[in-house]
Coordinates of C-alpha atoms and ligand atoms in Angstrom, one line a residue:
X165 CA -50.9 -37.2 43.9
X166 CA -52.1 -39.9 41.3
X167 CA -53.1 -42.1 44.7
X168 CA -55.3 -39.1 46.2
X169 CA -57.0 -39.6 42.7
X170 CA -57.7 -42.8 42.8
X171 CA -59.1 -42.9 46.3
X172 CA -61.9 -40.6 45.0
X173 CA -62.8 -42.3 42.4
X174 CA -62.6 -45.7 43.9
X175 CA -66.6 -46.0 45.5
X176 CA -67.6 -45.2 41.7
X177 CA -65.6 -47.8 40.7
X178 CA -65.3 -50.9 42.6
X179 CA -69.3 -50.5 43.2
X180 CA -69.7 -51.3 39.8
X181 CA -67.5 -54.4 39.6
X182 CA -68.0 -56.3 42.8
X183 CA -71.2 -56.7 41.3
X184 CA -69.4 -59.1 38.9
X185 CA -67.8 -60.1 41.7
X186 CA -70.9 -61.4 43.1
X187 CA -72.2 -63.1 40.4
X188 CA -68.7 -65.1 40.1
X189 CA -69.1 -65.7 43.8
X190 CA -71.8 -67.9 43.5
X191 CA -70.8 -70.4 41.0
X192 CA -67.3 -70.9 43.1
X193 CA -68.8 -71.1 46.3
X194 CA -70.9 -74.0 43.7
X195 CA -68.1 -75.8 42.6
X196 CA -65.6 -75.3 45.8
X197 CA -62.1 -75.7 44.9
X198 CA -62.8 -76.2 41.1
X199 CA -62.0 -72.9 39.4
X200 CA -63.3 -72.6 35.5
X201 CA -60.0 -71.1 34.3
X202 CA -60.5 -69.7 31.1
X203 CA -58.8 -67.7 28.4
X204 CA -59.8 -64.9 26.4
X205 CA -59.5 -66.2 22.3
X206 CA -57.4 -62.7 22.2
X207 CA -55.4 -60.6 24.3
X208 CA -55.4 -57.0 24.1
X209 CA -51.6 -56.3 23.6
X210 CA -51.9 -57.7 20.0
X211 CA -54.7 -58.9 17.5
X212 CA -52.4 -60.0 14.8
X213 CA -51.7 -63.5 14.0
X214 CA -48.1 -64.8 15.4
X215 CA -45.9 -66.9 13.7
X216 CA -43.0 -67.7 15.7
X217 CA -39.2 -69.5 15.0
X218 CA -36.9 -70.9 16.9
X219 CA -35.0 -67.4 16.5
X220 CA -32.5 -65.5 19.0
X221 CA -33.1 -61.5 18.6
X222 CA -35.6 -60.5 20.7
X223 CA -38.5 -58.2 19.7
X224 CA -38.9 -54.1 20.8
X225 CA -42.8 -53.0 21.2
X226 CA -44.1 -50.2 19.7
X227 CA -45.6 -47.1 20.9
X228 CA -49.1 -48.5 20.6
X229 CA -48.4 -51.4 22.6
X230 CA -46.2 -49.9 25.1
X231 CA -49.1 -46.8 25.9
X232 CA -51.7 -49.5 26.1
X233 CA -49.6 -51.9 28.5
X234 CA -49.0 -48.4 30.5
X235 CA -53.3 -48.2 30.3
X236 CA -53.7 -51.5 31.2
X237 CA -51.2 -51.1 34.3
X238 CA -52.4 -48.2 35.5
X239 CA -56.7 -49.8 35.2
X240 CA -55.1 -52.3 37.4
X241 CA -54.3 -49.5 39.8
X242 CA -58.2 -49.5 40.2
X243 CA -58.4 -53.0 40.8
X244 CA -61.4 -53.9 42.8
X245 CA -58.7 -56.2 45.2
X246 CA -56.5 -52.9 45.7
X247 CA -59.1 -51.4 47.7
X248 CA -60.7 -54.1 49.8
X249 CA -62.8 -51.4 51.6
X250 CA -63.3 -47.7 51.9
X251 CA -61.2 -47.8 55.1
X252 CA -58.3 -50.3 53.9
X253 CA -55.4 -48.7 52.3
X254 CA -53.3 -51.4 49.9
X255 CA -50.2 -50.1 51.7
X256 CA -51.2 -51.0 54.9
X257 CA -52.7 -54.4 53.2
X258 CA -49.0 -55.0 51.4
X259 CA -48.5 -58.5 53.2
X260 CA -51.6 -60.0 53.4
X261 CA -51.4 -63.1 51.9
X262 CA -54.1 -63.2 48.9
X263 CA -56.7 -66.5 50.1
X264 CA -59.2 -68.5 49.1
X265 CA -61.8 -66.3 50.5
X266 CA -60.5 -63.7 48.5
X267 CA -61.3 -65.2 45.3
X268 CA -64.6 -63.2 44.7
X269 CA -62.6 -60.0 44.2
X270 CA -60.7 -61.9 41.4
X271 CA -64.1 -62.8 39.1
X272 CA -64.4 -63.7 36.0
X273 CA -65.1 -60.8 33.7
X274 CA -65.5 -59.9 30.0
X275 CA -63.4 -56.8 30.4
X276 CA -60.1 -57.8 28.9
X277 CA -57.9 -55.9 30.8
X278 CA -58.5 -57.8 34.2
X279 CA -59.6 -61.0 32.8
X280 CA -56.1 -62.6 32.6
X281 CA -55.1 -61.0 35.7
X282 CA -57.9 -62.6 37.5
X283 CA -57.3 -66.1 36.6
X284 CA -53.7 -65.8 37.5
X285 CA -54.7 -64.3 40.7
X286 CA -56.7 -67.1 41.6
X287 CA -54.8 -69.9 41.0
X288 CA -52.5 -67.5 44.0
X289 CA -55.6 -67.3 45.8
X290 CA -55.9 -70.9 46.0
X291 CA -52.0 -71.6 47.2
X292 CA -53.2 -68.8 49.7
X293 CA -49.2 -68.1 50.1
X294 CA -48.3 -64.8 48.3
X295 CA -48.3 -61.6 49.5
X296 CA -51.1 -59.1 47.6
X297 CA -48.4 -56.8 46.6
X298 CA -46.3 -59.0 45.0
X299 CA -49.4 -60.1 42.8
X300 CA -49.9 -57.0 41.0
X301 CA -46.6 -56.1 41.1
X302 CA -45.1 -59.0 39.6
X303 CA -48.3 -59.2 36.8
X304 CA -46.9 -55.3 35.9
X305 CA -43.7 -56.4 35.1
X306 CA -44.6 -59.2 33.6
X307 CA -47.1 -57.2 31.0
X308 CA -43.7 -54.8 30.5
X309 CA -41.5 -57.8 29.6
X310 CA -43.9 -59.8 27.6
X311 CA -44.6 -56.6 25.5
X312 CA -41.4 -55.7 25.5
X313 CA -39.4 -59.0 24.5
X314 CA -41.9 -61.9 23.6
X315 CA -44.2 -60.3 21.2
X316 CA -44.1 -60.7 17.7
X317 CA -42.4 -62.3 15.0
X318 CA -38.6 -63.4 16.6
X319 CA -40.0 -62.9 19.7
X320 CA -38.0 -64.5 22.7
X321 CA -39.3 -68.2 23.3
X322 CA -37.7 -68.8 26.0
X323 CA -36.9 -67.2 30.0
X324 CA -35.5 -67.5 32.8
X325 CA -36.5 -66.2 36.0
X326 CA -34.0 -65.6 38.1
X327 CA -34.2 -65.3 41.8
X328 CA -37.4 -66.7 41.3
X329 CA -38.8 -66.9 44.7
X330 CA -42.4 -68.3 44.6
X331 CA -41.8 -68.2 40.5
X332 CA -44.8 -65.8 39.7
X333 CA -43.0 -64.0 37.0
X334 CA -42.9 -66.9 34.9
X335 CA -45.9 -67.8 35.7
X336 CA -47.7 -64.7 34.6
X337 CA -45.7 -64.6 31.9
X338 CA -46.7 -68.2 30.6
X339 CA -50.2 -67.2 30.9
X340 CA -49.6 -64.0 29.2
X341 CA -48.3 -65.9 26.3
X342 CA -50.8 -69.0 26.6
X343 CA -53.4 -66.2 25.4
X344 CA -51.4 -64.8 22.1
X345 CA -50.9 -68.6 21.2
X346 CA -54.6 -69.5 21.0
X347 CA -54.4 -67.1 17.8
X348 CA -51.4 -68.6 16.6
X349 CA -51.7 -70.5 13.8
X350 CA -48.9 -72.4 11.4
X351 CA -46.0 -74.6 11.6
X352 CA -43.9 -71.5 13.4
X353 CA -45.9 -71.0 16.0
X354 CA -44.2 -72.2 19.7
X355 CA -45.0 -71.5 22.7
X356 CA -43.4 -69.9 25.5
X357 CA -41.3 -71.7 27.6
X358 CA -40.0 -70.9 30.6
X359 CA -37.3 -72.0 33.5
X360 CA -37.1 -70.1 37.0
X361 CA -33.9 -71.0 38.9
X362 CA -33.4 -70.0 42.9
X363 CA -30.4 -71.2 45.0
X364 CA -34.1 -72.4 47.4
X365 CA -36.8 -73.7 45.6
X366 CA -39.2 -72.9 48.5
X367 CA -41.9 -75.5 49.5
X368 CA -44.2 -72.3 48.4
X369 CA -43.1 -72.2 44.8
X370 CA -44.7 -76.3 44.6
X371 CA -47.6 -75.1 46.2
X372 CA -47.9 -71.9 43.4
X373 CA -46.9 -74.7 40.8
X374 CA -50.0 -77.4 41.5
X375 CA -52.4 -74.5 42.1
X376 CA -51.5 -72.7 38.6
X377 CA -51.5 -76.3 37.1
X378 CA -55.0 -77.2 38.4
X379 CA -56.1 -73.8 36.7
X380 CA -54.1 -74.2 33.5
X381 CA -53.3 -77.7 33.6
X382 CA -51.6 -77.8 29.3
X383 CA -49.1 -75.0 30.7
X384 CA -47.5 -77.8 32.3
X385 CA -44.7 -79.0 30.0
X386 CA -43.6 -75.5 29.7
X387 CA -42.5 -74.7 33.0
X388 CA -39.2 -76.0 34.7
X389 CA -38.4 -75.0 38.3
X390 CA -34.2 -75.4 38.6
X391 CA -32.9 -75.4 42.7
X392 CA -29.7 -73.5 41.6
X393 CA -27.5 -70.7 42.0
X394 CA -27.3 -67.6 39.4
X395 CA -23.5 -68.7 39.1
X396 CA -24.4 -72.0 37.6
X397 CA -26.4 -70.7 34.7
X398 CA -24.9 -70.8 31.4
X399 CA -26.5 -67.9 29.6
X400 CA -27.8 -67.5 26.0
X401 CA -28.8 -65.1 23.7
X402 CA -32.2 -67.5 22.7
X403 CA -33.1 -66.9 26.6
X404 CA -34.3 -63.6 28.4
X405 CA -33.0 -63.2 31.7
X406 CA -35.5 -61.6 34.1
X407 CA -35.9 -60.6 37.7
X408 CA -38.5 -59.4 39.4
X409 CA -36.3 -58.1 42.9
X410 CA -32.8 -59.5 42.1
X411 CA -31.2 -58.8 45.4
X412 CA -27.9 -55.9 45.0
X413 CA -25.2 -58.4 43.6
X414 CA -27.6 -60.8 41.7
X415 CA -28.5 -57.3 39.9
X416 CA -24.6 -56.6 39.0
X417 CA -24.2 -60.0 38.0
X418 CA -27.1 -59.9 35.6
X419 CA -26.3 -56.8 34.0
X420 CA -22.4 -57.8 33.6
X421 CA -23.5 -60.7 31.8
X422 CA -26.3 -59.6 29.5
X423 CA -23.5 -56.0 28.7
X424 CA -20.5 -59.2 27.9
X425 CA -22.7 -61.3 25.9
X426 CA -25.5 -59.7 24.3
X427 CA -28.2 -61.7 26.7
X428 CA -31.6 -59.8 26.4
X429 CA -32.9 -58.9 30.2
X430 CA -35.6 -57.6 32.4
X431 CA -34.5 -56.8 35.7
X432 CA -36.2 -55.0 38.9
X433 CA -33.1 -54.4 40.9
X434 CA -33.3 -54.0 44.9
X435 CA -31.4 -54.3 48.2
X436 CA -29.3 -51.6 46.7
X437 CA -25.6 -52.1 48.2
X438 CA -22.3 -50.3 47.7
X439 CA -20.1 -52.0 49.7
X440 CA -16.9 -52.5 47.7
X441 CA -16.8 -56.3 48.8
X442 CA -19.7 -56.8 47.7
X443 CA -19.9 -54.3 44.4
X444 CA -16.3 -54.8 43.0
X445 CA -16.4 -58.7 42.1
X446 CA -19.8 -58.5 40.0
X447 CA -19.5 -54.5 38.4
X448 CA -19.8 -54.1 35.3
X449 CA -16.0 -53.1 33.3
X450 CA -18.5 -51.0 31.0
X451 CA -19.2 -49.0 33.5
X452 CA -16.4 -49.0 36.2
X453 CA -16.0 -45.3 36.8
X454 CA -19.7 -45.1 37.9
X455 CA -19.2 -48.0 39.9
X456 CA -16.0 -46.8 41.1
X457 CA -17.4 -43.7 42.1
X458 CA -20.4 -45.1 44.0
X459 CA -17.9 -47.6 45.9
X460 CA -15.1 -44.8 46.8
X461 CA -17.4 -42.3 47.9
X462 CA -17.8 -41.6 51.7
X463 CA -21.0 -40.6 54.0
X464 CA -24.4 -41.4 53.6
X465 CA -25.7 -41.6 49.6
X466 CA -29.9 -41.2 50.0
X467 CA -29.7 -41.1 45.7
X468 CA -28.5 -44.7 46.0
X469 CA -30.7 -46.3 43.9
X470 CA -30.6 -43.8 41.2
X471 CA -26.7 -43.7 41.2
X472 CA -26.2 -48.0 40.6
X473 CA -29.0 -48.2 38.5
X474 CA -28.1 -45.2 36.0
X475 CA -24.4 -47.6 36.3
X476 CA -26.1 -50.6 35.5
X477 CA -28.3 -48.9 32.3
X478 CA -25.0 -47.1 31.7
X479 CA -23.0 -50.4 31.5
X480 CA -25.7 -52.0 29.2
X481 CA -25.5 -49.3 26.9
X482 CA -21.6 -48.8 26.5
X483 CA -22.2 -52.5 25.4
X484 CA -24.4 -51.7 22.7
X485 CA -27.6 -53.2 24.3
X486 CA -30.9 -51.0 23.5
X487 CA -32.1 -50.1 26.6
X488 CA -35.3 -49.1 28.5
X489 CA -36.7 -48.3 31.5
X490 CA -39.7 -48.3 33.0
X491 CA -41.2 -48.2 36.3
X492 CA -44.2 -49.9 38.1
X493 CA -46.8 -48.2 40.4
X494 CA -45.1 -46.9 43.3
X495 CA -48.6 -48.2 45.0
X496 CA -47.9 -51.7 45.6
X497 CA -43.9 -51.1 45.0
X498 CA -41.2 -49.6 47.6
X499 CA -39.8 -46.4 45.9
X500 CA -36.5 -47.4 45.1
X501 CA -37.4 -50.7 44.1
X502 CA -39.5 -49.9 41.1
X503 CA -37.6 -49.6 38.1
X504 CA -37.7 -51.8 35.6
X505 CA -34.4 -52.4 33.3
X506 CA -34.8 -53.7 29.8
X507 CA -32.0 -54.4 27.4
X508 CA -32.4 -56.2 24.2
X509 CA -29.7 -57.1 21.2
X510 CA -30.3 -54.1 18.8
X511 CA -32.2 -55.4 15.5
X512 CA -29.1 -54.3 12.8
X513 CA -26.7 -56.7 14.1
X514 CA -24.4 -54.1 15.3
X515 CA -23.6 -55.8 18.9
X516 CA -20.7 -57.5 19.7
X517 CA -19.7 -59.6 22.5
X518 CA -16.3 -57.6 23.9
X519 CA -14.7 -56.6 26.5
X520 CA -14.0 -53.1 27.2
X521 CA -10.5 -52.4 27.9
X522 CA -8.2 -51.6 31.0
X523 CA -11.0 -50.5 33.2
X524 CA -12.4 -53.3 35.4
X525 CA -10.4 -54.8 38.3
X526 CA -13.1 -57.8 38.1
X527 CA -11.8 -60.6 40.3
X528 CA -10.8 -63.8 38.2
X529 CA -11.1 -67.1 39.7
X530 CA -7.9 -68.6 40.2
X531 CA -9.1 -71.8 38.9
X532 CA -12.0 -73.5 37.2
X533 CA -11.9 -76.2 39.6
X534 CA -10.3 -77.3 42.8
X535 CA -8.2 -80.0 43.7
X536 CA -11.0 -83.2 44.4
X537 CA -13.9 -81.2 43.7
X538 CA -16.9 -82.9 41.8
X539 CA -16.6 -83.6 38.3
X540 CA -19.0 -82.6 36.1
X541 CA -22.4 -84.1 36.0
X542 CA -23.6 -83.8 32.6
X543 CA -22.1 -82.4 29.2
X544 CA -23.5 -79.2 30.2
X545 CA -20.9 -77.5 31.9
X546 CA -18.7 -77.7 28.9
X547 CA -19.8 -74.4 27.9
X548 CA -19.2 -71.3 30.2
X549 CA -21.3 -70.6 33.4
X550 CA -21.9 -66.8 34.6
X551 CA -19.3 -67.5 37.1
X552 CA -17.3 -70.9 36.5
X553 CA -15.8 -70.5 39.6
X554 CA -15.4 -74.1 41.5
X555 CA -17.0 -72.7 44.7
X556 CA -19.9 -72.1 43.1
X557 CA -20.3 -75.1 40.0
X558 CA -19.7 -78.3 41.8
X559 CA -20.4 -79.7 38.9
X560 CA -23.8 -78.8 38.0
X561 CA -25.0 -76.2 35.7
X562 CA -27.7 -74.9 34.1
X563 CA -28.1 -74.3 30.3
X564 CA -31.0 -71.8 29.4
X565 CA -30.7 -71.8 25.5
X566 CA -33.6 -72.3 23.5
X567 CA -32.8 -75.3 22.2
X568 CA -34.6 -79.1 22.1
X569 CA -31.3 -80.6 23.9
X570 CA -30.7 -77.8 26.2
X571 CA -34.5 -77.9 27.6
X572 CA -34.9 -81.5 27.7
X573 CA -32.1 -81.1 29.9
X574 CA -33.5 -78.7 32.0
X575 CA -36.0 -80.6 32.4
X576 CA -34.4 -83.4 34.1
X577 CA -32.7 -80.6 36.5
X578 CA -36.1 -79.7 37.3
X579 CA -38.1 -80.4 40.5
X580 CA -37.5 -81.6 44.1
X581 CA -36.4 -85.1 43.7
X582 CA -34.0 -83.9 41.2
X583 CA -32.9 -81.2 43.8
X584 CA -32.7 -83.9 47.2
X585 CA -30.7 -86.1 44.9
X586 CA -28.0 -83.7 43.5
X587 CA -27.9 -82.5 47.2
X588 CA -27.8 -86.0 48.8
X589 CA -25.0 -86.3 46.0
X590 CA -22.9 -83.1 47.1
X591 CA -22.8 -84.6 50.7
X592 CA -21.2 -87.9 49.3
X593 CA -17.3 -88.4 49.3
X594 CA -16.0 -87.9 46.2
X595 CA -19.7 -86.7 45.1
X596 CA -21.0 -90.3 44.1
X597 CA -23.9 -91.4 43.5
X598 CA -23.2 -94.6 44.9
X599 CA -20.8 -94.7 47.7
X600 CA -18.4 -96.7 47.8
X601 CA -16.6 -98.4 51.0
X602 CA -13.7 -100.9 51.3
X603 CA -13.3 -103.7 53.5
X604 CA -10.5 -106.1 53.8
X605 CA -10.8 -109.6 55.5
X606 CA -8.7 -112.5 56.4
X607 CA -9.6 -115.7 54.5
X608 CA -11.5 -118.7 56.1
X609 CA -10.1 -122.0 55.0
X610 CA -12.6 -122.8 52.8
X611 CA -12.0 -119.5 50.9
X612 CA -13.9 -120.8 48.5
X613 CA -17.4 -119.9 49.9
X614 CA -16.5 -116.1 50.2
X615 CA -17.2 -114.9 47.2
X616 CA -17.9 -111.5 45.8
X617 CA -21.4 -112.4 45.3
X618 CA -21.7 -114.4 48.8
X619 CA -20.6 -111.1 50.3
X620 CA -22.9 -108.8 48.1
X621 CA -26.1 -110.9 49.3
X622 CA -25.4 -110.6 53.3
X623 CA -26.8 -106.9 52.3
X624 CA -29.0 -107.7 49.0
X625 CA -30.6 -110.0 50.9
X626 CA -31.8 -108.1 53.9
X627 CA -32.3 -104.9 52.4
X628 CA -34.5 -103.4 50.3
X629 CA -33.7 -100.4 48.0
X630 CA -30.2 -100.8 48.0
X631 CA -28.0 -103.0 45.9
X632 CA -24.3 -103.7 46.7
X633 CA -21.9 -104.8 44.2
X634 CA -18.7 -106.1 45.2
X635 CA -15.4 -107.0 43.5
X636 CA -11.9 -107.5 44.6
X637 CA -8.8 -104.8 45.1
X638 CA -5.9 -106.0 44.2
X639 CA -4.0 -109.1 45.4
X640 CA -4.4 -111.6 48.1
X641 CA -1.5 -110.6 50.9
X642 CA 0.1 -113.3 53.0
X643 CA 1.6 -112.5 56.1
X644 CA 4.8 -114.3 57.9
X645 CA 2.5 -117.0 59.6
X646 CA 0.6 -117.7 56.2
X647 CA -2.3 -116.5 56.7
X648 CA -4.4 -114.7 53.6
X649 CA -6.3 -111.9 52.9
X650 CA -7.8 -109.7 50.7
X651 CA -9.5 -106.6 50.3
X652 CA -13.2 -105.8 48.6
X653 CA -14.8 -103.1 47.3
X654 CA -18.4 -102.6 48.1
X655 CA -20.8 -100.5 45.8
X656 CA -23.6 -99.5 47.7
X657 CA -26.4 -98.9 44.4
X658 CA -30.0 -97.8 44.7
X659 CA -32.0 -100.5 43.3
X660 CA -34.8 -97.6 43.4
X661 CA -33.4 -96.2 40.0
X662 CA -34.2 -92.9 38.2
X663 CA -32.8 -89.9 40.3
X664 CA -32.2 -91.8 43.7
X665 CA -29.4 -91.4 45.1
X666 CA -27.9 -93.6 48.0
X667 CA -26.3 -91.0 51.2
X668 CA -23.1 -91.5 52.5
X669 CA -24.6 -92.0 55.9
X670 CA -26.6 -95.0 54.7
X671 CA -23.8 -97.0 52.8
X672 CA -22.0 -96.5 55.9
X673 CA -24.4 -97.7 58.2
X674 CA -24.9 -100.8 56.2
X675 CA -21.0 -101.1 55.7
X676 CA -20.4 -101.4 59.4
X677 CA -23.4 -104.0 59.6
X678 CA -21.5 -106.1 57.5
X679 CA -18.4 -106.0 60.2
X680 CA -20.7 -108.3 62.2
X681 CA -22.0 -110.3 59.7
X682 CA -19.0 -111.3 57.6
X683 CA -17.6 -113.4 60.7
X684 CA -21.0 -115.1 61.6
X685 CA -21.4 -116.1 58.1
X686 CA -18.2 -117.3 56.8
X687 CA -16.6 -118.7 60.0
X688 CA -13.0 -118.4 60.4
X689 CA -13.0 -115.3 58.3
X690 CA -12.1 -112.0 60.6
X691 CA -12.3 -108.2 59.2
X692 CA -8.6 -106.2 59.0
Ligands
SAM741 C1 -36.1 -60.8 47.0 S1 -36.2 -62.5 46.5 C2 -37.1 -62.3 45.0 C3 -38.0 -63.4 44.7 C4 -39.0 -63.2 43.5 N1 -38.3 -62.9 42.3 C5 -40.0 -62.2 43.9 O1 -40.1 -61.2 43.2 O2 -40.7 -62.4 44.9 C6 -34.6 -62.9 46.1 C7 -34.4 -64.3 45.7 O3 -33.1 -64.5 45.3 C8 -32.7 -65.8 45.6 N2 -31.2 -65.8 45.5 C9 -30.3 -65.3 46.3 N3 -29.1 -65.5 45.9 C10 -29.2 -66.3 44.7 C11 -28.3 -66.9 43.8 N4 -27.0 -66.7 44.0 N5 -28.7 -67.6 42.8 C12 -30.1 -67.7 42.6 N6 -31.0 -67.2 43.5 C13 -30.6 -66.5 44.5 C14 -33.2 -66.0 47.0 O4 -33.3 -67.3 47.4 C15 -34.6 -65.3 46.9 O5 -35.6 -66.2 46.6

């Protein structure tokens, strides 16, 4: 119905603003490549000045603010980009990727309401990588969430995206803030900071990440992307958790952690699934019956969607959480995939983290870690993970708090050559850094010339990037004709420092190179 409308009004409409379209053509077609990114001096959310703390309740909106971030979603309905022409429908335009030639529908414009909007969509533009849809889609819930949680005086200062993907959310977000901090002013005043986390950080999500920083290049110290599974976060109440299409489980997982301990979140669940395999290991114990229901019942279930999101909200609120829901424009959204699920601490204090009792049949872990499996990394994973199971932490996790340490930390998490190194470092025995390989030789007779450093410099020497370090195991052995040997240990190091890491499959190429050069160099000497 509401799309018949808009389809009548739309010639009225979009006549009137590709002419600023026009104008905004010319001066990027002037300056190629070079986009003028700028920022309104105040957003139309909120006039008021913010002063900001490093606090841990989040904020609710108001009325006011909520009906005007329901009128500025539903302008954006009208969008000059939703209707490319009077014979293009946005459904059947939901996968085009949004180009640079598409930039001109994205103008610059005094009206306040699309001005943000537009930047952000053409830093997209330029990655030429994302889908249309997921453009408006993503800046809806993102106009929902920062009303919702980051507005205001103890308003959240800190999120993570989960299930990132391409890492728009926090990206609209961030720019969403970036305009409400230009009228901060006073020692409380922070900016948002924000951390998306994906078990992929897709080549994509770089591309998104040097595009946004060419447009908004100060945004850059406040965005981390984290290659890393949901299972590996540690959550805190100083960090919103939000989702924009946390696949089925991810969904659960989210919900059962902000309902145990009072985590504010902003999920779009989809992939609905109630298989009990899947459902049973990440349902909520606040609401199991639903749950159970939903799992035990038989034939098809077309109100699926309905039924495990009214769990989830159910489970949030049998928690304490305040909750909310909201939904984006079923135009550029797939029915069942358009709610949006708020919960927040309530303001008087009331919550408390517990457990409700004797109703879930959750699946504990057996153990927090397995025989041999990788110790931790960093002093991180001292406090608990969503799911501490072994399978799933090797080692690494992910702290989200809003705190100095905890983002710093983050930090160094962040990227791809922190990614390629903690994966290089996973396929290493033992998980090391730098492997390690023993060899063990029979003396020559002048033993005296084998030394520990002799050996490390057959390598050092004809290598670059690596540095070996070697020392003695144990004791010389000498057998019933008297001859000698011992055994060393060789270090294999990357003289490349920071994050490198050297792979397995290198120190053992280089390892066995030394089998021939050990007995050409020291003569008489002869590998065990
Ligand atoms: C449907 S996509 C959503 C991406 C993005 N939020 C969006 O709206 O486009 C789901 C994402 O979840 C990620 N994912 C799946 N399992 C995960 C896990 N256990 N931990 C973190 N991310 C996961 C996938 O890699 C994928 O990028």
């Amino acid at each position: 119905m509401l799309l018949h409308h808009w389809r009548i009004l739309l010639p009225l409409i979009t006549t009137d603003l590709r002419v600023s379209a026009f104008s905004f053509s010319t001066t990027a077609r002037a300056s190629r490549g070079k986009f003028e990114c700028q920022f309104p001096k105040h957003h139309p959310l909120r006039a008021s000045t913010k002063q900001i703390s490093e606090q841990t309740s989040s904020s609710s909106q108001s009325e006011e603010q909520r009906i005007s971030v329901h009128e500025t979603i539903e302008k954006l309905t009208r969008h000059p980009a939703v209707y490319w022409d009077e014979t293009t429908t946005f459904s059947s335009l939901h996968n085009k990727k949004l180009k640079m030639r598409h930039i001109d529908l994205f103008a610059e414009t005094s009206d306040e309401d699309y001005r943000l909007f537009n930047g952000f969509a053409r830093a997209v533009a330029q990655a030429g990588r994302v889908a249309r849809k997921e453009v408006f889609e993503t800046w809806a819930s993102a106009l929902h969430i920062h009303s919702g949680f980051l507005l205001g005086e103890g308003g959240t200062r800190r999120v993570c995206d989960v299930a990132a993907g391409h890492g728009l959310l926090a990206w609209a977000l961030l720019i969403l803030d970036d305009a409400e901090s230009k009228s901060c002013e006073g020692e409380g005043c922070r900016p948002l900071t924000v951390l998306c986390l994906d078990v992929v950080m897709p080549r994509n999500a770089e591309l998104i990440q040097a595009a946004m920083l060419e447009c908004f290049p100060h945004l850059e110290s406040r965005f981390d992307y984290v290659e890393g599974r949901l299972e590996q976060l540690i959550p805190h109440p100083s960090c919103l958790l939000a989702s924009v299409h946390a696949c089925g489980p991810l969904s659960d997982v989210l919900v059962a952690t902000s309902a145990s301990s009072g985590v504010p979140l902003a999920v779009v669940p989809c992939c609905h699934s109630r298989k009990r395999k899947v459902l049973e290991p990440v349902a909520s114990p606040f609401a199991w019956d639903l749950y159970d229901e939903i799992m035990s019942e038989d034939g098809s279930m077309p109100d699926l969607a309905d039924r495990l999101d009214h769990a989830r909200v159910t489970a949030l609120r049998n928690s304490g959480m305040v909750t909310d829901e909201e939904y984006l424009p079923t135009l550029y959204t797939d029915t069942d995939k358009n709610r949006l699920i708020l919960a927040r601490v309530p303001d008087d204090g009331s919550f408390q983290s517990s457990k409700p009792q004797g109703q879930a049949k959750v699946k504990k872990p057996k153990r927090q870690r397995r025989k041999g499996s990788m110790p931790p990394l960093d002093e991180s994973t001292s406090t608990k993970s969503i799911n501490p199971n072994a399978k799933y932490l090797r080692g690494f996790s992910v702290p989200c708090e809003d705190s100095e340490t905890r983002r710093a930390l983050v930090s160094r998490q962040a990227g791809r050559e922190a990614a390629d190194s903690r994966k290089a470092m996973m396929h290493n025995r033992n998980h090391s850094a730098s492997p390690r390989l023993n060899m063990s030789l029979w003396l020559p007779e002048n033993e005296g010339a084998l030394s520990e450093e002799a050996l490390a410099d057959l390598i050092n020497s004809r290598h670059d990037g690596v540095a070996v370090e070697v020392s003695k195991v144990g004791e010389i052995y000498t057998n019933s004709e008297g001859r000698r040997s011992q055994s060393y240990r060789f270090e294999y190091v990357s003289s490349e420092g920071g994050k490198s890491i050297l792979k397995f499959d290198d120190a053992k190429r280089l390892h066995r190179e030394l089998y021939e050069l050990v007995p050409k160099a020291f003569i008489g000497a002869e590998c065990r």
